[in-house]
């Protein structure tokens, strides 16, 4: 197996030297990728790559499409179809229960109002029913 020309110098390396050379090559490729996709100079690209640890995140952040939230505050992982289905059922059931509870409270309120009105009418009628002697 032959390596591309720009990687042939890695062919004779072994062990830690090889690991270091591969990491350096990856870092150089990432830096050139960032500088091609953005208007960052070498120092800015280096700083952003050290900060975000991923060249794609650097470019996304530059373009404004990446999420600038820390990983702990990012959106949760995608849900399975089953989770989505049961989530929708749960929302539907919660909405129905909320509507039912609101109707019951309204009925109770109206019944109390009717009882108060009936009591007031009875109280108004009682003094009028007293016989005159």
JSON list of C-alpha atoms in Angstrom, two decimals, residues 55-100:
[
{"chain": "A", "resi": 55, "resn": "UNK", "atom": "CA", "xyz": [-12.81, 22.02, 13.03]},
{"chain": "A", "resi": 56, "resn": "UNK", "atom": "CA", "xyz": [-16.44, 21.55, 11.94]},
{"chain": "A", "resi": 57, "resn": "UNK", "atom": "CA", "xyz": [-17.65, 23.29, 15.13]},
{"chain": "A", "resi": 58, "resn": "UNK", "atom": "CA", "xyz": [-15.27, 26.17, 14.43]},
{"chain": "A", "resi": 59, "resn": "UNK", "atom": "CA", "xyz": [-16.68, 26.64, 10.93]},
{"chain": "A", "resi": 60, "resn": "UNK", "atom": "CA", "xyz": [-20.28, 26.30, 12.13]},
{"chain": "A", "resi": 61, "resn": "UNK", "atom": "CA", "xyz": [-19.64, 28.86, 14.86]},
{"chain": "A", "resi": 62, "resn": "UNK", "atom": "CA", "xyz": [-18.10, 31.21, 12.29]},
{"chain": "A", "resi": 63, "resn": "UNK", "atom": "CA", "xyz": [-21.11, 30.83, 9.99]},
{"chain": "A", "resi": 64, "resn": "UNK", "atom": "CA", "xyz": [-23.51, 31.27, 12.88]},
{"chain": "A", "resi": 65, "resn": "UNK", "atom": "CA", "xyz": [-25.19, 27.89, 12.42]},
{"chain": "A", "resi": 66, "resn": "UNK", "atom": "CA", "xyz": [-23.53, 26.11, 15.32]},
{"chain": "A", "resi": 67, "resn": "UNK", "atom": "CA", "xyz": [-24.98, 26.09, 18.79]},
{"chain": "A", "resi": 68, "resn": "UNK", "atom": "CA", "xyz": [-22.91, 28.22, 21.10]},
{"chain": "A", "resi": 69, "resn": "UNK", "atom": "CA", "xyz": [-24.35, 26.48, 24.18]},
{"chain": "A", "resi": 70, "resn": "UNK", "atom": "CA", "xyz": [-22.12, 24.23, 26.26]},
{"chain": "A", "resi": 71, "resn": "UNK", "atom": "CA", "xyz": [-22.65, 20.53, 25.61]},
{"chain": "A", "resi": 72, "resn": "UNK", "atom": "CA", "xyz": [-24.50, 20.11, 28.91]},
{"chain": "A", "resi": 73, "resn": "UNK", "atom": "CA", "xyz": [-27.15, 22.66, 27.81]},
{"chain": "A", "resi": 74, "resn": "UNK", "atom": "CA", "xyz": [-27.56, 21.47, 24.21]},
{"chain": "A", "resi": 75, "resn": "UNK", "atom": "CA", "xyz": [-30.74, 19.87, 22.98]},
{"chain": "A", "resi": 76, "resn": "UNK", "atom": "CA", "xyz": [-31.25, 16.26, 23.99]},
{"chain": "A", "resi": 77, "resn": "UNK", "atom": "CA", "xyz": [-30.51, 13.44, 21.58]},
{"chain": "A", "resi": 78, "resn": "UNK", "atom": "CA", "xyz": [-33.03, 12.64, 18.88]},
{"chain": "A", "resi": 79, "resn": "UNK", "atom": "CA", "xyz": [-36.02, 10.59, 19.98]},
{"chain": "A", "resi": 80, "resn": "UNK", "atom": "CA", "xyz": [-37.07, 7.28, 18.50]},
{"chain": "A", "resi": 81, "resn": "UNK", "atom": "CA", "xyz": [-40.34, 6.98, 16.59]},
{"chain": "A", "resi": 82, "resn": "UNK", "atom": "CA", "xyz": [-41.89, 5.20, 19.54]},
{"chain": "A", "resi": 83, "resn": "UNK", "atom": "CA", "xyz": [-40.88, 8.00, 21.94]},
{"chain": "A", "resi": 84, "resn": "UNK", "atom": "CA", "xyz": [-42.30, 10.60, 19.57]},
{"chain": "A", "resi": 85, "resn": "UNK", "atom": "CA", "xyz": [-45.57, 8.68, 19.20]},
{"chain": "A", "resi": 86, "resn": "UNK", "atom": "CA", "xyz": [-46.08, 8.25, 22.94]},
{"chain": "A", "resi": 87, "resn": "UNK", "atom": "CA", "xyz": [-45.02, 11.83, 23.53]},
{"chain": "A", "resi": 88, "resn": "UNK", "atom": "CA", "xyz": [-47.78, 13.04, 21.21]},
{"chain": "A", "resi": 89, "resn": "UNK", "atom": "CA", "xyz": [-50.31, 10.77, 22.92]},
{"chain": "A", "resi": 90, "resn": "UNK", "atom": "CA", "xyz": [-49.20, 12.17, 26.29]},
{"chain": "A", "resi": 91, "resn": "UNK", "atom": "CA", "xyz": [-49.62, 15.76, 25.05]},
{"chain": "A", "resi": 92, "resn": "UNK", "atom": "CA", "xyz": [-53.09, 14.94, 23.73]},
{"chain": "A", "resi": 93, "resn": "UNK", "atom": "CA", "xyz": [-54.13, 13.28, 26.99]},
{"chain": "A", "resi": 94, "resn": "UNK", "atom": "CA", "xyz": [-52.74, 16.14, 29.08]},
{"chain": "A", "resi": 95, "resn": "UNK", "atom": "CA", "xyz": [-54.61, 18.69, 26.97]},
{"chain": "A", "resi": 96, "resn": "UNK", "atom": "CA", "xyz": [-57.83, 16.69, 27.35]},
{"chain": "A", "resi": 97, "resn": "UNK", "atom": "CA", "xyz": [-57.38, 16.38, 31.12]},
{"chain": "A", "resi": 98, "resn": "UNK", "atom": "CA", "xyz": [-56.68, 20.10, 31.41]},
{"chain": "A", "resi": 99, "resn": "UNK", "atom": "CA", "xyz": [-59.79, 20.94, 29.40]},
{"chain": "A", "resi": 100, "resn": "UNK", "atom": "CA", "xyz": [-61.91, 18.53, 31.47]}
]
